[in-house]
Short mmCIF file of C-alpha atoms in Angstrom, two decimals:
data_model
loop_
_atom_site.label_atom_id
_atom_site.label_comp_id
_atom_site.label_asym_id
_atom_site.label_seq_id
_atom_site.Cartn_x
_atom_site.Cartn_y
_atom_site.Cartn_z
CA MET P 267 9.97 17.01 -5.54
CA GLU P 268 8.57 20.16 -4.03
CA GLN P 269 5.85 18.06 -1.92
CA LYS P 270 8.71 16.07 -0.52
CA LYS P 271 11.23 18.68 0.55
CA ARG P 272 8.27 20.43 2.33
CA GLY P 273 7.77 16.51 3.43
CA MET P 274 11.83 16.68 4.93
CA ILE P 275 11.10 20.30 6.43
CA ALA P 276 8.13 19.16 8.44
CA ALA P 277 9.60 15.70 9.59
CA VAL P 278 13.29 17.16 10.17
CA SER P 279 11.55 20.23 12.23
CA THR P 280 8.91 18.03 14.02
CA TYR P 281 11.65 15.72 15.64
CA ILE P 282 13.63 18.61 16.55
CA ILE P 283 11.19 20.52 18.41
CA TRP P 284 10.22 16.94 20.05
CA GLY P 285 13.89 16.84 21.05
CA PHE P 286 14.48 20.08 22.43
CA LEU P 287 11.38 19.99 24.35
CA PRO P 288 13.03 18.66 27.87
CA LEU P 289 14.80 22.64 27.54
CA TYR P 290 10.65 23.72 27.88
CA TRP P 291 9.74 21.26 30.79
CA ASN P 292 12.87 22.58 32.60
CA LEU P 293 11.65 25.92 32.00
CA LEU P 294 8.51 24.95 34.32
CA ALA P 295 10.82 22.49 37.08
CA SER P 296 8.95 24.74 40.13
CA VAL P 297 5.80 23.21 38.24
CA SER P 298 3.91 19.95 39.15
CA ALA P 299 4.15 17.24 36.04
CA SER P 300 0.19 16.74 36.85
CA GLU P 301 -0.22 20.76 36.48
CA ILE P 302 1.92 21.71 33.73
CA LEU P 303 -0.06 18.21 32.18
CA ALA P 304 -3.68 19.74 33.12
CA HIS P 305 -2.77 23.07 31.23
CA ARG P 306 -1.12 21.08 27.93
CA ILE P 307 -4.24 19.45 27.65
CA CYS P 308 -6.30 22.62 28.57
CA TRP P 309 -4.12 24.73 25.72
CA SER P 310 -3.98 22.34 23.44
CA PHE P 311 -7.61 22.23 22.77
CA VAL P 312 -7.69 25.63 22.91
CA PHE P 313 -4.37 25.80 19.82
CA MET P 314 -6.28 22.94 17.51
CA LEU P 315 -9.48 24.92 17.71
CA LEU P 316 -8.01 27.67 16.28
CA ILE P 317 -5.94 25.69 14.12
CA LEU P 318 -9.12 24.77 12.70
CA ALA P 319 -10.82 27.42 12.11
CA VAL P 320 -7.82 29.14 10.70
CA SER P 321 -7.57 25.91 8.16
CA LYS P 322 -10.88 26.07 7.69
CA ARG P 323 -11.24 21.87 8.72
CA TRP P 324 -14.74 22.63 10.16
CA PRO P 325 -16.69 20.65 7.85
CA ARG P 326 -14.07 17.87 7.89
CA PHE P 327 -14.40 18.20 12.00
CA CYS P 328 -18.23 17.83 12.13
CA GLN P 329 -17.93 15.05 9.78
CA ASP P 330 -15.43 13.17 11.91
CA CYS P 331 -17.63 13.80 14.32
CA SER P 332 -20.72 12.45 12.90
CA ALA P 333 -19.14 9.24 11.95
CA LEU P 334 -17.85 8.88 15.55
CA ARG P 335 -21.04 9.11 16.96
CA HIS P 336 -22.33 6.56 14.76
CA ASP P 337 -19.29 3.97 15.43
CA ARG P 338 -19.09 3.17 18.94
CA ARG P 339 -15.87 0.80 18.23
CA ARG P 340 -13.71 4.09 16.68
CA ALA P 341 -14.93 6.01 19.58
CA LEU P 342 -13.74 3.62 22.01
CA LEU P 343 -10.27 3.48 20.49
CA LEU P 344 -9.72 7.18 20.18
CA PHE P 345 -10.65 7.14 23.96
CA GLY P 346 -8.22 4.26 24.40
CA ALA P 347 -6.18 6.68 22.55
CA SER P 348 -5.67 9.55 23.82
CA ILE P 349 -5.80 7.76 27.73
CA LEU P 350 -2.37 6.29 26.24
CA ILE P 351 -1.07 9.85 25.21
CA THR P 352 -1.72 11.36 28.26
CA ILE P 353 -0.41 8.65 30.27
CA ASN P 354 2.72 8.86 27.49
CA TRP P 355 2.81 12.64 28.59
CA LEU P 356 2.95 12.85 32.15
CA THR P 357 5.48 9.92 32.09
CA TYR P 358 7.32 12.67 30.21
CA ILE P 359 6.83 15.72 31.75
CA TRP P 360 7.59 13.83 34.99
CA ALA P 361 10.89 12.16 33.87
CA VAL P 362 11.76 15.54 32.28
CA ASN P 363 11.56 16.86 35.39
CA HIS P 364 12.82 14.33 38.09
CA GLY P 365 16.59 13.69 36.44
CA HIS P 366 15.79 10.71 33.84
CA VAL P 367 15.72 12.76 30.30
CA ILE P 368 18.58 9.63 29.05
CA ASP P 369 15.85 7.17 30.00
CA THR P 370 13.04 9.32 27.59
CA SER P 371 15.55 8.71 25.25
CA LEU P 372 16.04 5.62 25.51
CA GLY P 373 12.24 4.99 25.66
CA TYR P 374 11.90 6.71 22.10
CA TYR P 375 15.01 4.55 20.92
CA ILE P 376 13.15 1.12 21.46
CA ASN P 377 9.81 3.04 20.22
CA PRO P 378 9.97 1.66 16.54
CA LEU P 379 11.44 -2.10 17.59
CA MET P 380 8.02 -1.39 19.94
CA ASN P 381 5.88 -0.91 16.87
CA VAL P 382 7.63 -4.09 15.27
CA ALA P 383 6.78 -6.08 18.50
CA LEU P 384 3.27 -5.06 17.95
CA GLY P 385 2.93 -5.38 14.75
CA VAL P 386 3.25 -9.15 15.23
CA VAL P 387 0.84 -9.41 18.08
CA LEU P 388 -2.02 -6.86 17.27
CA PHE P 389 -1.49 -7.16 13.18
CA LYS P 390 0.14 -10.39 12.56
CA GLU P 391 3.27 -9.28 10.72
CA ARG P 392 5.53 -11.90 10.37
CA LEU P 393 9.09 -10.53 10.68
CA THR P 394 12.41 -10.94 8.85
CA PRO P 395 15.21 -13.13 10.42
CA SER P 396 17.15 -9.27 10.71
CA VAL P 397 14.16 -7.87 12.30
CA ARG P 398 13.92 -10.42 14.31
CA LEU P 399 18.01 -9.98 15.57
CA SER P 400 17.17 -6.20 16.32
CA VAL P 401 13.96 -7.33 18.45
CA LEU P 402 16.72 -9.31 20.39
CA LEU P 403 19.40 -7.22 21.16
CA ALA P 404 17.13 -4.19 22.00
CA PHE P 405 15.52 -6.65 24.52
CA PHE P 406 18.98 -7.95 25.68
CA GLY P 407 20.11 -3.66 26.23
CA VAL P 408 16.79 -3.73 28.58
CA VAL P 409 17.87 -6.80 30.41
CA LEU P 410 21.59 -5.29 30.67
CA MET P 411 20.57 -2.60 31.76
CA THR P 412 18.36 -3.67 34.63
CA VAL P 413 21.15 -6.12 35.68
CA GLN P 414 23.58 -3.60 35.98
CA LEU P 415 21.37 -0.57 37.58
CA GLY P 416 19.41 -3.13 39.62
CA LYS P 417 16.44 -1.63 38.71
CA LEU P 418 13.67 -1.78 35.84
CA PRO P 419 13.89 1.00 33.45
CA TRP P 420 10.50 1.82 34.00
CA VAL P 421 9.80 5.10 32.42
CA ALA P 422 12.06 4.40 29.08
CA LEU P 423 9.47 1.42 29.33
CA VAL P 424 6.44 2.95 29.49
CA LEU P 425 7.24 6.04 27.16
CA ALA P 426 7.98 2.94 24.52
CA VAL P 427 5.27 1.04 25.10
CA THR P 428 2.71 3.83 25.45
CA PHE P 429 3.45 5.50 22.54
CA ALA P 430 4.04 2.02 20.21
CA LEU P 431 0.22 1.34 21.47
CA TYR P 432 -1.37 4.75 20.55
CA GLY P 433 0.37 4.91 17.03
CA ALA P 434 -1.60 1.28 16.45
CA LEU P 435 -4.66 2.83 17.78
CA LYS P 436 -4.25 5.58 15.78
CA LYS P 437 -3.42 2.97 12.63
CA LYS P 438 -6.54 1.32 12.84
CA LEU P 439 -8.52 4.52 13.68
CA ALA P 440 -7.89 6.40 10.40
CA LEU P 441 -8.66 9.82 11.66
CA HIS P 442 -7.83 12.67 9.84
CA PRO P 443 -4.91 14.39 11.96
CA PHE P 444 -6.21 17.42 12.92
CA SER P 445 -9.43 16.03 14.21
CA SER P 446 -7.82 13.25 16.14
CA ILE P 447 -5.50 15.71 18.30
CA THR P 448 -8.50 17.73 18.85
CA LEU P 449 -10.68 14.92 19.57
CA GLU P 450 -8.01 13.62 21.97
CA THR P 451 -7.87 16.68 23.93
CA LEU P 452 -11.13 16.69 24.23
CA PHE P 453 -11.74 13.93 25.94
CA VAL P 454 -10.37 14.10 28.59
CA LEU P 455 -10.87 17.80 29.21
CA PRO P 456 -13.37 17.00 31.76
CA VAL P 457 -10.73 15.63 33.98
CA PHE P 458 -7.88 17.90 33.35
CA LEU P 459 -10.17 21.47 32.88
CA PRO P 460 -11.34 21.22 36.37
CA TYR P 461 -8.56 20.25 37.81
CA ALA P 462 -6.67 22.93 36.15
CA VAL P 463 -9.07 25.34 37.75
CA HIS P 464 -9.25 24.07 40.81
CA LEU P 465 -4.82 23.86 40.84
CA ALA P 466 -5.11 27.93 39.87
CA ALA P 467 -7.15 28.56 43.37
CA GLU P 468 -4.57 27.27 45.56
CA PRO P 469 -1.85 29.21 47.08
CA ALA P 470 0.80 27.36 45.44
CA SER P 471 -0.40 27.20 41.98
CA ARG P 472 2.18 28.85 39.72
CA PHE P 473 -0.57 29.71 36.93
CA SER P 474 -0.14 32.84 38.52
CA LEU P 475 -0.16 36.61 38.19
CA ALA P 476 2.33 36.58 40.66
CA THR P 477 4.36 33.70 38.48
CA PRO P 478 3.45 35.38 34.98
CA HIS P 479 6.93 33.50 33.60
CA GLU P 480 5.43 30.45 34.60
CA MET P 481 1.92 31.43 33.57
CA LEU P 482 3.05 32.46 30.12
CA LEU P 483 4.60 28.99 30.05
CA LEU P 484 2.22 27.21 31.15
CA VAL P 485 -0.29 28.19 28.49
CA GLY P 486 2.41 27.93 25.98
CA ALA P 487 2.73 24.12 26.47
CA GLY P 488 -0.32 23.69 24.19
CA ALA P 489 0.93 25.06 20.78
CA ALA P 490 4.55 23.34 21.83
CA THR P 491 3.24 19.98 22.15
CA ALA P 492 0.20 20.75 19.37
CA THR P 493 2.91 21.95 16.57
CA PRO P 494 4.80 19.22 15.96
CA MET P 495 1.94 16.43 16.31
CA ILE P 496 0.52 18.42 13.25
CA LEU P 497 4.12 19.02 11.64
CA PHE P 498 4.33 14.87 12.55
CA SER P 499 0.91 14.51 10.48
CA TYR P 500 1.76 16.80 7.99
CA GLY P 501 5.50 15.06 6.76
CA ALA P 502 3.92 11.86 7.11
CA ASN P 503 1.26 12.62 4.17
CA LEU P 504 4.16 13.43 1.89
CA LEU P 505 7.18 11.48 3.06
CA PRO P 506 7.27 7.57 2.43
CA LEU P 507 7.49 5.66 5.96
CA ASN P 508 11.33 4.91 5.23
CA VAL P 509 12.04 8.30 5.25
CA LEU P 510 10.15 9.09 8.32
CA GLY P 511 11.56 6.34 10.24
CA PHE P 512 14.81 7.46 9.58
CA PHE P 513 14.55 11.24 10.62
CA GLN P 514 12.80 9.39 13.82
CA TYR P 515 15.88 9.18 15.50
CA LEU P 516 16.93 12.59 15.65
CA SER P 517 14.61 13.33 18.31
CA PRO P 518 16.09 10.84 21.39
CA THR P 519 19.76 11.44 20.21
CA ILE P 520 19.40 15.53 20.87
CA ALA P 521 17.65 14.41 24.24
CA LEU P 522 20.29 11.75 24.80
CA LEU P 523 22.93 14.65 24.13
CA LEU P 524 21.00 17.17 25.99
CA GLY P 525 20.86 14.85 29.27
CA ILE P 526 24.18 13.86 29.32
CA PHE P 527 26.00 17.78 28.07
CA PHE P 528 22.73 20.29 29.67
CA PHE P 529 21.61 18.34 32.56
CA HIS P 530 24.38 16.35 33.74
CA GLU P 531 22.47 12.68 33.86
CA PRO P 532 25.13 10.01 34.57
CA PHE P 533 25.61 8.02 31.87
CA GLY P 534 27.86 5.43 33.23
CA MET P 535 28.53 1.10 31.89
CA ALA P 536 24.78 0.51 32.07
CA GLN P 537 23.39 3.38 29.62
CA LEU P 538 26.27 2.87 27.44
CA SER P 539 26.12 -0.81 27.32
CA ALA P 540 21.84 -0.52 26.64
CA CYS P 541 22.82 1.96 24.54
CA ALA P 542 24.98 0.01 22.30
CA CYS P 543 22.58 -3.06 21.64
CA ILE P 544 19.90 -0.67 21.06
CA TRP P 545 22.11 1.41 18.38
CA ALA P 546 23.37 -1.75 17.30
CA ALA P 547 19.21 -2.49 16.87
CA LEU P 548 18.46 -0.26 14.64
CA PHE P 549 21.38 -0.21 12.38
CA ILE P 550 20.52 -3.55 11.79
CA PHE P 551 16.35 -2.68 11.78
CA THR P 552 16.82 0.61 9.64
CA LEU P 553 18.89 -1.32 7.10
CA SER P 554 16.51 -3.97 6.25
CA GLU P 555 13.97 -2.09 6.02
CA ARG P 556 16.07 0.02 3.64
CA VAL P 557 16.86 -3.05 1.78
CA ARG P 558 13.07 -4.10 1.44
#
């Protein structure tokens, strides 16, 4: 029972942090999404090295690195996961600072159902009639929103697809979370570290002693994004998947409320219709998962 309680605290903390992250990125509204992402990757790597040192997991990390050197397939899967999560974060940061917080919420509402669709395609999983209905309802919601707005909600779809594919690759990898998160940042570090250094030398850079507020926030971006991923891994190890799945709706719900009441983004019939379809789909999906 004590383990389950710790797992629930970790899971709830994870999704609350993810839900409120738009407020953090909003503090960096004057910084480009690419510069935020570059610093997020660099400082996440530093943060994970500190975590490995404090938790005394260096031997396990070295074992995982050695195993990947001798298994090209798993190394390629991890590289693919690092690319997908990089695209996901770039899209998310850009969306928050360009008035699309509600779209990010929609994307993470769709994500569990996208996981189901990928399960069918990649893992040959079979769908129950109720789950099939939930996927169709979510698809209908996206189509309805596209027709009513006259444009595809690409932010929501990119976030849902990239995070679902990322999760699928991580499932195939079966790598320790600390090692995985550290190596994901390491794979893209050779691109983003020189880019961050180049930007820091530019007069318009916000990573400067002349802008200490933004500089500290950029450094903190590493911990702000790596911490919930560590908590998520901890919670996933202690909780059943159906309990963990229930908590995942906290994050997009918080983001949706922030989008409406804090960022004052438009939430008309198009968004409401899409959300209603997706909420109905998630209700059916969650109910079917609890019955099984």
